[in-house]
mmCIF file with all atom_site columns, C-alpha atoms in Angstrom:
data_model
loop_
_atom_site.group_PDB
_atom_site.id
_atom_site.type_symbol
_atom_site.label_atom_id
_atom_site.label_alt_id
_atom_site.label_comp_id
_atom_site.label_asym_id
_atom_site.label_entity_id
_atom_site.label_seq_id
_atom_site.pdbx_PDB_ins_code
_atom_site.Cartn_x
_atom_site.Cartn_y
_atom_site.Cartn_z
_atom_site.occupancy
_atom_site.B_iso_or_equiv
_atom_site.pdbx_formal_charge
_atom_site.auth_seq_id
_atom_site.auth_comp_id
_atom_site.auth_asym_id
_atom_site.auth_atom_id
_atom_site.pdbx_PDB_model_num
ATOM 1   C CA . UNK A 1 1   ? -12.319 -58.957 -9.397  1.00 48.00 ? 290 UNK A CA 1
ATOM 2   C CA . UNK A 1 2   ? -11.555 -58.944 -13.089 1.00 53.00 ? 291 UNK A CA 1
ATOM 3   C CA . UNK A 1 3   ? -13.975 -56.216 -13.824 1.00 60.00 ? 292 UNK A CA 1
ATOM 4   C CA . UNK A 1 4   ? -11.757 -54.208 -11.726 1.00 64.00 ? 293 UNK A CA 1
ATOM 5   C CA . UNK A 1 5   ? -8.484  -54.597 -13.802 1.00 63.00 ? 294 UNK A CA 1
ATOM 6   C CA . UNK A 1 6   ? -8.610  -51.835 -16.443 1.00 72.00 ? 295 UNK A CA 1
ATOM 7   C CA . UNK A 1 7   ? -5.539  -51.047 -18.597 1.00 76.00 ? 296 UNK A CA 1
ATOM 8   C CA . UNK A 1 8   ? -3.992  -47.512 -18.826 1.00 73.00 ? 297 UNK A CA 1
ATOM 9   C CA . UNK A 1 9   ? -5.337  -46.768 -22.239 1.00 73.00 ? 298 UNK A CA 1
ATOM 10  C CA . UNK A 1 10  ? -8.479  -47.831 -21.184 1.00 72.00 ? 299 UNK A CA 1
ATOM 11  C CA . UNK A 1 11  ? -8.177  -45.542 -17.781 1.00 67.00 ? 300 UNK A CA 1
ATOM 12  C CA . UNK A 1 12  ? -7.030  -42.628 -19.958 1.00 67.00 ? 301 UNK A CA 1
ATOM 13  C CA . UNK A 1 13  ? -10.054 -42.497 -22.238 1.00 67.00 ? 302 UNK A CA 1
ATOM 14  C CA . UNK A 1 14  ? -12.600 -42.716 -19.528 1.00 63.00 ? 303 UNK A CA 1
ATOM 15  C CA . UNK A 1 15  ? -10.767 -39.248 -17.797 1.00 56.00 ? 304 UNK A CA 1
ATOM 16  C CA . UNK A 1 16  ? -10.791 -37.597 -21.039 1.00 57.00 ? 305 UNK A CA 1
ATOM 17  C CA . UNK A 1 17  ? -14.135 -38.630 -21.959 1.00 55.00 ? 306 UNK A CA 1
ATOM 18  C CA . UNK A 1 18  ? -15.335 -37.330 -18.543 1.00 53.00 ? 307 UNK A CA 1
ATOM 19  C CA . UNK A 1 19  ? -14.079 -34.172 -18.658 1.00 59.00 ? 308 UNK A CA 1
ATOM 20  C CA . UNK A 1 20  ? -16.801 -31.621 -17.902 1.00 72.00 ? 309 UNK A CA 1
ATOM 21  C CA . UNK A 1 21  ? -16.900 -28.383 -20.532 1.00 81.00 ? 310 UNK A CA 1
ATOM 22  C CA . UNK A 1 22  ? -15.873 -25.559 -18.945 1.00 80.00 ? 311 UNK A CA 1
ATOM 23  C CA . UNK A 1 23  ? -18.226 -22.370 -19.466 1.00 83.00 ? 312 UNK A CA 1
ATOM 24  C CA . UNK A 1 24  ? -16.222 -18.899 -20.107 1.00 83.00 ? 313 UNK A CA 1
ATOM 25  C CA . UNK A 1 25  ? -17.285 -16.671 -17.079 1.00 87.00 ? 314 UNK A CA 1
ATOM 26  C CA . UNK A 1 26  ? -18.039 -13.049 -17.927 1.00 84.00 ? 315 UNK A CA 1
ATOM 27  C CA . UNK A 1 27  ? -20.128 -10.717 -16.824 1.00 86.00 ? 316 UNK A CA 1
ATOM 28  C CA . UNK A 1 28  ? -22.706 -8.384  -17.819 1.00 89.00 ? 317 UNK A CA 1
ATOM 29  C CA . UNK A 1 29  ? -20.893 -6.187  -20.077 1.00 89.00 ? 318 UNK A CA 1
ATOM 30  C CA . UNK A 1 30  ? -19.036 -8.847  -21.627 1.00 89.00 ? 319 UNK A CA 1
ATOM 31  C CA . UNK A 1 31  ? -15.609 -8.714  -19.189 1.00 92.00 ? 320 UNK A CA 1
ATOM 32  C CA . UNK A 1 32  ? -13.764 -11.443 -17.166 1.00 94.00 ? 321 UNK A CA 1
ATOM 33  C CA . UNK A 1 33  ? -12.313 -10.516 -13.804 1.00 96.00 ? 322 UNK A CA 1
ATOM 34  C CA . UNK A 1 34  ? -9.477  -12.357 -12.440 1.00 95.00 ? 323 UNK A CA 1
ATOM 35  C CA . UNK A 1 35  ? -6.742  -11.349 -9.185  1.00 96.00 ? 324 UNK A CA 1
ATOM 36  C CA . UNK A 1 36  ? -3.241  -11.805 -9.918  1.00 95.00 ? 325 UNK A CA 1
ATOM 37  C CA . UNK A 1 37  ? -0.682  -11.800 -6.973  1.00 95.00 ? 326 UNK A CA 1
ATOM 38  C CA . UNK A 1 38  ? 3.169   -11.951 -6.921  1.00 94.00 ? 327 UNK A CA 1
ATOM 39  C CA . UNK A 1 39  ? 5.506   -10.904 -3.635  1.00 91.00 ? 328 UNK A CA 1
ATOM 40  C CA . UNK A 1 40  ? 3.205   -8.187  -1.994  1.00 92.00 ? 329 UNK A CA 1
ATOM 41  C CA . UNK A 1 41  ? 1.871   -6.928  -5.094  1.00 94.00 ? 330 UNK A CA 1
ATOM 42  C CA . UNK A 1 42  ? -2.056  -7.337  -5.957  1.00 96.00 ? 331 UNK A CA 1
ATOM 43  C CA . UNK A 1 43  ? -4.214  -6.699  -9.464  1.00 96.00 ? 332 UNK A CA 1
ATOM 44  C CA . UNK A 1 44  ? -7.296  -6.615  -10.068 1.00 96.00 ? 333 UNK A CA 1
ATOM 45  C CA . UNK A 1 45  ? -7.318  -7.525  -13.898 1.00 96.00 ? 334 UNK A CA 1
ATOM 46  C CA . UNK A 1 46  ? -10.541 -6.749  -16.268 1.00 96.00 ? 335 UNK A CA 1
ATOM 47  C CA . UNK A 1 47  ? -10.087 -7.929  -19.500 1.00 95.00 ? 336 UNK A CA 1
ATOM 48  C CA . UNK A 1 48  ? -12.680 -7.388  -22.484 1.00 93.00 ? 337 UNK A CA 1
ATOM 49  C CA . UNK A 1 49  ? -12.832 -7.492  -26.247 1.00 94.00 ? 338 UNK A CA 1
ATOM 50  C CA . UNK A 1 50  ? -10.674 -4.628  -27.854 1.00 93.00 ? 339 UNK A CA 1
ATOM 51  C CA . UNK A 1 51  ? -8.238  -3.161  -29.619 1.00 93.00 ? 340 UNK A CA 1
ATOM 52  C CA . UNK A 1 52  ? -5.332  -3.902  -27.373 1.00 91.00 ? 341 UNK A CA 1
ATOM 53  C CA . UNK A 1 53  ? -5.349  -1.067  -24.771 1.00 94.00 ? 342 UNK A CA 1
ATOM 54  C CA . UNK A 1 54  ? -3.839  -1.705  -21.856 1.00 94.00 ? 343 UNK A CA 1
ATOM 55  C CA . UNK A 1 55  ? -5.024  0.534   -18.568 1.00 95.00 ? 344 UNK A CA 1
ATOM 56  C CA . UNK A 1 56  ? -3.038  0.357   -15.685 1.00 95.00 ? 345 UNK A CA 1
ATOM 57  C CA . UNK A 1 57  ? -4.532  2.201   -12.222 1.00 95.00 ? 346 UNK A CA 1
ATOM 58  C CA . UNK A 1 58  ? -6.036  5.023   -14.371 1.00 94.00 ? 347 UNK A CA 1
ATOM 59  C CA . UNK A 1 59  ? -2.359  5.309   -16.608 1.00 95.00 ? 348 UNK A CA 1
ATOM 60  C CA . UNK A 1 60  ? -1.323  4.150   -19.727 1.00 93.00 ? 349 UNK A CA 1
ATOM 61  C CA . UNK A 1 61  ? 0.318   1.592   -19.870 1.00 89.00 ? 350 UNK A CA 1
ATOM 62  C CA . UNK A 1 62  ? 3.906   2.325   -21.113 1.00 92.00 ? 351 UNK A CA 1
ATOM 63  C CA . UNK A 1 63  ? 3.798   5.480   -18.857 1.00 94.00 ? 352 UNK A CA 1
ATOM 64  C CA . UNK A 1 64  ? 2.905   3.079   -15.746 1.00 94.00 ? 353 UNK A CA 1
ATOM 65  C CA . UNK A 1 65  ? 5.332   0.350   -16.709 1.00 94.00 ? 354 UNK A CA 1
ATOM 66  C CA . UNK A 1 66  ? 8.840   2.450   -18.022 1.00 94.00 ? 355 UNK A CA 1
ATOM 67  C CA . UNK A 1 67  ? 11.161  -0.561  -18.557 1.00 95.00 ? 356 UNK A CA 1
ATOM 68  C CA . UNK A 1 68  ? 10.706  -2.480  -21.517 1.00 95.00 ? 357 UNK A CA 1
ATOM 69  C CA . UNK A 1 69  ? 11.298  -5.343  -20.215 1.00 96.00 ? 358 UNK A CA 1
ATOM 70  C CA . UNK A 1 70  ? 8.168   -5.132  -17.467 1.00 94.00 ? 359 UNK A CA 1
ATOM 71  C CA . UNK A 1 71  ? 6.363   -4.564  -20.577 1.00 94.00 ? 360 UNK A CA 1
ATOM 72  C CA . UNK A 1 72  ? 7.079   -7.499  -22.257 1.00 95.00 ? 361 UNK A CA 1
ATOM 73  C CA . UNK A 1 73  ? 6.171   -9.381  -19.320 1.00 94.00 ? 362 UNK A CA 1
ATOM 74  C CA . UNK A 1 74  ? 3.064   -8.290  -19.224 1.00 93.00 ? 363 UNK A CA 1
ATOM 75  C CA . UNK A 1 75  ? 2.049   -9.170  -22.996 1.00 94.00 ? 364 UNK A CA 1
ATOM 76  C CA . UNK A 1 76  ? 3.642   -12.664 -22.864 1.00 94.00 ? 365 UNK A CA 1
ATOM 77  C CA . UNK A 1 77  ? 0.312   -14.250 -22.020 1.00 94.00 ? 366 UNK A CA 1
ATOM 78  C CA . UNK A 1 78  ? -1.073  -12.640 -25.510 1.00 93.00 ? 367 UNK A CA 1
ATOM 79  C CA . UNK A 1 79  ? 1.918   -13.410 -27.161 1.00 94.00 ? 368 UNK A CA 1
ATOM 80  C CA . UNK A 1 80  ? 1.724   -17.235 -26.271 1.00 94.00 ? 369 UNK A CA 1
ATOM 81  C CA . UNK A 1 81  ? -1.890  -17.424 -26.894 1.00 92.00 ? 370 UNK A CA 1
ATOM 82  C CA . UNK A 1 82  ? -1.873  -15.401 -30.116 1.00 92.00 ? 371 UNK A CA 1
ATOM 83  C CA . UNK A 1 83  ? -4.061  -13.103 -28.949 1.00 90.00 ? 372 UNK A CA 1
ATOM 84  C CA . UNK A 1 84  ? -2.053  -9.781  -29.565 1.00 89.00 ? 373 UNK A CA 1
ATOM 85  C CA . UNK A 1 85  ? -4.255  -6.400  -29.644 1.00 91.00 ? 374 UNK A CA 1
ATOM 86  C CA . UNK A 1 86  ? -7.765  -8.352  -28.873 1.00 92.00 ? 375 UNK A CA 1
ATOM 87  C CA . UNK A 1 87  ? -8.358  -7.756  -26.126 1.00 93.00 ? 376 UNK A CA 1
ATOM 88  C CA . UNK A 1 88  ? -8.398  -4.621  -24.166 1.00 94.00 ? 377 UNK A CA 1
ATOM 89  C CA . UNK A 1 89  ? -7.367  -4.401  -20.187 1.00 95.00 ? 378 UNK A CA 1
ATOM 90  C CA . UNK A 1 90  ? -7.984  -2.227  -17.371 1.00 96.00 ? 379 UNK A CA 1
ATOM 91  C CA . UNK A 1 91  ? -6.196  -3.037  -13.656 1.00 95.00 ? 380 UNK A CA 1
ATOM 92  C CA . UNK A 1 92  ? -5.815  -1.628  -10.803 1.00 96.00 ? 381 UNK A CA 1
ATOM 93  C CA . UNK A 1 93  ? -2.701  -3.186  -8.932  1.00 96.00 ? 382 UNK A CA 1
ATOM 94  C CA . UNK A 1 94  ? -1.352  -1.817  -5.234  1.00 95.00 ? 383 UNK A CA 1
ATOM 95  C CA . UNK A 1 95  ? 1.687   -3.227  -3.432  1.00 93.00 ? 384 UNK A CA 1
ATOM 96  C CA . UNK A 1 96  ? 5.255   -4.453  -4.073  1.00 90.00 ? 385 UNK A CA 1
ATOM 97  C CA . UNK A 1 97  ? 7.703   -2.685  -6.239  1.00 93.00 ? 386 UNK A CA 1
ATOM 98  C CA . UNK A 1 98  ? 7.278   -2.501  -10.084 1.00 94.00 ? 387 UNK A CA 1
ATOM 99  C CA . UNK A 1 99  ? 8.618   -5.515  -10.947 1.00 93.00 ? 388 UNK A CA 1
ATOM 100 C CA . UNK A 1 100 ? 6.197   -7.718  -8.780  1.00 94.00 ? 389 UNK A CA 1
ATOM 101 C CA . UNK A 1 101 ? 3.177   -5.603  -10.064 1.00 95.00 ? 390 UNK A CA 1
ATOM 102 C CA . UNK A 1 102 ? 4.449   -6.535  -13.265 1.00 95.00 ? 391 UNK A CA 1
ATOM 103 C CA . UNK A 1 103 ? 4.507   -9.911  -12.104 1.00 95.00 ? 392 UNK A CA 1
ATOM 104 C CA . UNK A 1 104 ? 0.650   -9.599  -10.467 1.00 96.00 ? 393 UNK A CA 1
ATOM 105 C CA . UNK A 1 105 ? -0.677  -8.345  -13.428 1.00 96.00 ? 394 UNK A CA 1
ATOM 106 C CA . UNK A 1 106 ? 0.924   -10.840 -16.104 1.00 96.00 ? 395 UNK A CA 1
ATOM 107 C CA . UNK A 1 107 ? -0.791  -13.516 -13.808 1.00 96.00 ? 396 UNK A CA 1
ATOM 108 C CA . UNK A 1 108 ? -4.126  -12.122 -13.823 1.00 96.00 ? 397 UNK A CA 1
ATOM 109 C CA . UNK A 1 109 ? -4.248  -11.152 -17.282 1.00 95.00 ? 398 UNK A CA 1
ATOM 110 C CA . UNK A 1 110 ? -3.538  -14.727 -17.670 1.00 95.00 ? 399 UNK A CA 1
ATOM 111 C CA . UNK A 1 111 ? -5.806  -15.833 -15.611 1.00 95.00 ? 400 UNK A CA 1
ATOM 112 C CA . UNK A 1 112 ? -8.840  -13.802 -17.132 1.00 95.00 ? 401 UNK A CA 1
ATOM 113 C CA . UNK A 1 113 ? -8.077  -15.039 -19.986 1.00 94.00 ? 402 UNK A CA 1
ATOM 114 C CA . UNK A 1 114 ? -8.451  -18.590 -19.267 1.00 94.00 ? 403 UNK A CA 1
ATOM 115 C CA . UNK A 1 115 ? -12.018 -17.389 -17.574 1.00 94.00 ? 404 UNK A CA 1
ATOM 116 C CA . UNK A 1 116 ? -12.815 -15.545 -21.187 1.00 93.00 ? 405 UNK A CA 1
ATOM 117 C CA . UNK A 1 117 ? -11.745 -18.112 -22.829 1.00 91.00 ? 406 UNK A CA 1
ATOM 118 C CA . UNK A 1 118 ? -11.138 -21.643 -21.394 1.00 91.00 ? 407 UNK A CA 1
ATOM 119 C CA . UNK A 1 119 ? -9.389  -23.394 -23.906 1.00 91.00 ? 408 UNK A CA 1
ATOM 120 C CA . UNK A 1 120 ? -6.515  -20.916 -23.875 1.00 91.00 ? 409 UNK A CA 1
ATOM 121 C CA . UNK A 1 121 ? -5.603  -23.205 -20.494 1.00 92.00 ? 410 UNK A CA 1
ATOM 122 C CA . UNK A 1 122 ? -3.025  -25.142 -21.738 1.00 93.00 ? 411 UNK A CA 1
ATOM 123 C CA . UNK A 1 123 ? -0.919  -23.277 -24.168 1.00 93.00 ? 412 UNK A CA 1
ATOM 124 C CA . UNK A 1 124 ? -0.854  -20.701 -20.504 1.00 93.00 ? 413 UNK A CA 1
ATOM 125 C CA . UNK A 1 125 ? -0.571  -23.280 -18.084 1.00 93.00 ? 414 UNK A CA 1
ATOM 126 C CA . UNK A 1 126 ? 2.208   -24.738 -20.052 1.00 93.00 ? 415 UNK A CA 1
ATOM 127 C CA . UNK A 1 127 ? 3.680   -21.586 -20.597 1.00 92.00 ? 416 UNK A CA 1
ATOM 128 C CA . UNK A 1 128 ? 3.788   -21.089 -16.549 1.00 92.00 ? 417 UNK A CA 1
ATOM 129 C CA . UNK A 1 129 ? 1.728   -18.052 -16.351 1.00 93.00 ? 418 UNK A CA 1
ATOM 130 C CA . UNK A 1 130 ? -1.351  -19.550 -13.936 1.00 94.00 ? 419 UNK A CA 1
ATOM 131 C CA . UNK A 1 131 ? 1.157   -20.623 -11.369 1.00 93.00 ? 420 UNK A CA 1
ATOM 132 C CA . UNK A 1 132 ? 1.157   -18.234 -8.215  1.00 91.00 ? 421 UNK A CA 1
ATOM 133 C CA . UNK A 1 133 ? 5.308   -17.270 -7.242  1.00 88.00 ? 422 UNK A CA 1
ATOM 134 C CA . UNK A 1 134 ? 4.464   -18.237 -3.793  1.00 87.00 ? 423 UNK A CA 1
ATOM 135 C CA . UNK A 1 135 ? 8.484   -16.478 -2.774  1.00 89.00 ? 424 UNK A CA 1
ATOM 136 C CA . UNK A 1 136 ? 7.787   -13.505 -0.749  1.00 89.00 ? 425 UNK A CA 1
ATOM 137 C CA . UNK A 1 137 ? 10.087  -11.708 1.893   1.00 90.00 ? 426 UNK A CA 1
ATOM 138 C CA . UNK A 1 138 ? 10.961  -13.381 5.371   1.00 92.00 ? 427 UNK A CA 1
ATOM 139 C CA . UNK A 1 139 ? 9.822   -11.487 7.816   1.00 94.00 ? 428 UNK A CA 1
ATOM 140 C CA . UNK A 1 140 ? 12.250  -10.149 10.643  1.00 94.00 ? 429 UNK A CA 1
ATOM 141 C CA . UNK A 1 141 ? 12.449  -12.107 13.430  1.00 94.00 ? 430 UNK A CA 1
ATOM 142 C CA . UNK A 1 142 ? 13.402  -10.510 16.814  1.00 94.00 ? 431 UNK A CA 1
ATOM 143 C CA . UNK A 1 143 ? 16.767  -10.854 18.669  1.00 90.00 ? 432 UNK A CA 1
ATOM 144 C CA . UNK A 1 144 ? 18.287  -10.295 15.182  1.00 92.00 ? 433 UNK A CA 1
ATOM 145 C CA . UNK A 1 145 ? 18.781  -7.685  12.502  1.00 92.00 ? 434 UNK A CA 1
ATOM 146 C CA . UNK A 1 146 ? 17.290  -8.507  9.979   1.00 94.00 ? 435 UNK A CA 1
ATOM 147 C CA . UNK A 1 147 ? 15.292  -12.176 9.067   1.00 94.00 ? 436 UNK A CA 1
ATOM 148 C CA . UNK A 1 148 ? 18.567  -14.262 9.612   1.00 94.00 ? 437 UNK A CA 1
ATOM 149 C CA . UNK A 1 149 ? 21.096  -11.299 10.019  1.00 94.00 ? 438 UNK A CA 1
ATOM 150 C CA . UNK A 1 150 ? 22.139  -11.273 13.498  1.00 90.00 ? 439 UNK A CA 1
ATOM 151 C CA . UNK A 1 151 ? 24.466  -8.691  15.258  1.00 90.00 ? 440 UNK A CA 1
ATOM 152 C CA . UNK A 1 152 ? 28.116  -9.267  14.586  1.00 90.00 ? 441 UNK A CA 1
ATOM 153 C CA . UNK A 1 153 ? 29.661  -11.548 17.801  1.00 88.00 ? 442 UNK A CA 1
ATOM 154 C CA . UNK A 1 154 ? 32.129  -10.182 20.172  1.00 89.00 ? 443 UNK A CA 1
ATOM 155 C CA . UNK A 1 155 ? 34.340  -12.333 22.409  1.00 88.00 ? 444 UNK A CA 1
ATOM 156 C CA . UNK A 1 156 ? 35.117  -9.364  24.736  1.00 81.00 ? 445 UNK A CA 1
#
């Protein structure tokens, strides 16, 4: 029974001295694929060695993305990682409005990148970036006008 008693220092280097190495998954020609989702919008996210170009369903990328501030979004996960114009991206993302493709591909650049590179986890998990937004719209439910919406009420 006393074998069993462990303190938490003790418990805490036996889960970091277990921790399997993670390989870097790429294919082929060198690239790491990863799907990013937010709302109803989808990417499919190649990233690769580079100069920094960005690709965005056959576009460049600040004529796919006009607002500055979508931009930004998209190159937080290089700016956190300090990674800026390394790596060049090509994605093809469908669904949503802009600002949840945005969303889509910030999260599967992110995610490549943690498959490129794997110990570029933490500073992006930290940073938010490999969580999913799970919110998406309520869908309309019948008898009503909208999701919750109902008609207006009439006495007479």
């Amino acid at each position: 029974m006393s074998e069993q008693k462990q303190t938490l220092a003790d418990l805490k280097t036996a889960t970091t001295a277990a921790a399997p190495k993670v390989e870097p998954k790429r294919d082929k020609q060198g690239r790491s694929y990863a799907t990013g989702k937010r709302k109803n919008a989808v990417a499919r996210v190649w990233i690769k060695p580079g100069k920094g170009k960005i690709t965005v369903n056959d576009r460049t990328f600040e004529g796919y993305f006009v607002r500055p501030v979508l931009r930004m979004m998209i190159n937080q996960p290089f700016t956190v990682t300090n990674r800026a114009n390394e790596f060049d991206v090509v994605c093809t993302v469908s669904g949503g409005g802009m600002s949840g493709q945005a969303g889509a591909v910030r999260h599967g650049i992110s995610k490549a990148l943690t498959y490129y590179e794997p110990s570029l986890r933490p500073p992006l998990k930290a940073a938010g970036f490999l969580t999913r937004d799970p919110r998406v719209v309520e869908r309309k439910k019948y008898g009503r006008k909208k999701a919750r919406r109902s008609f207006q009420f009439s006495k007479r």
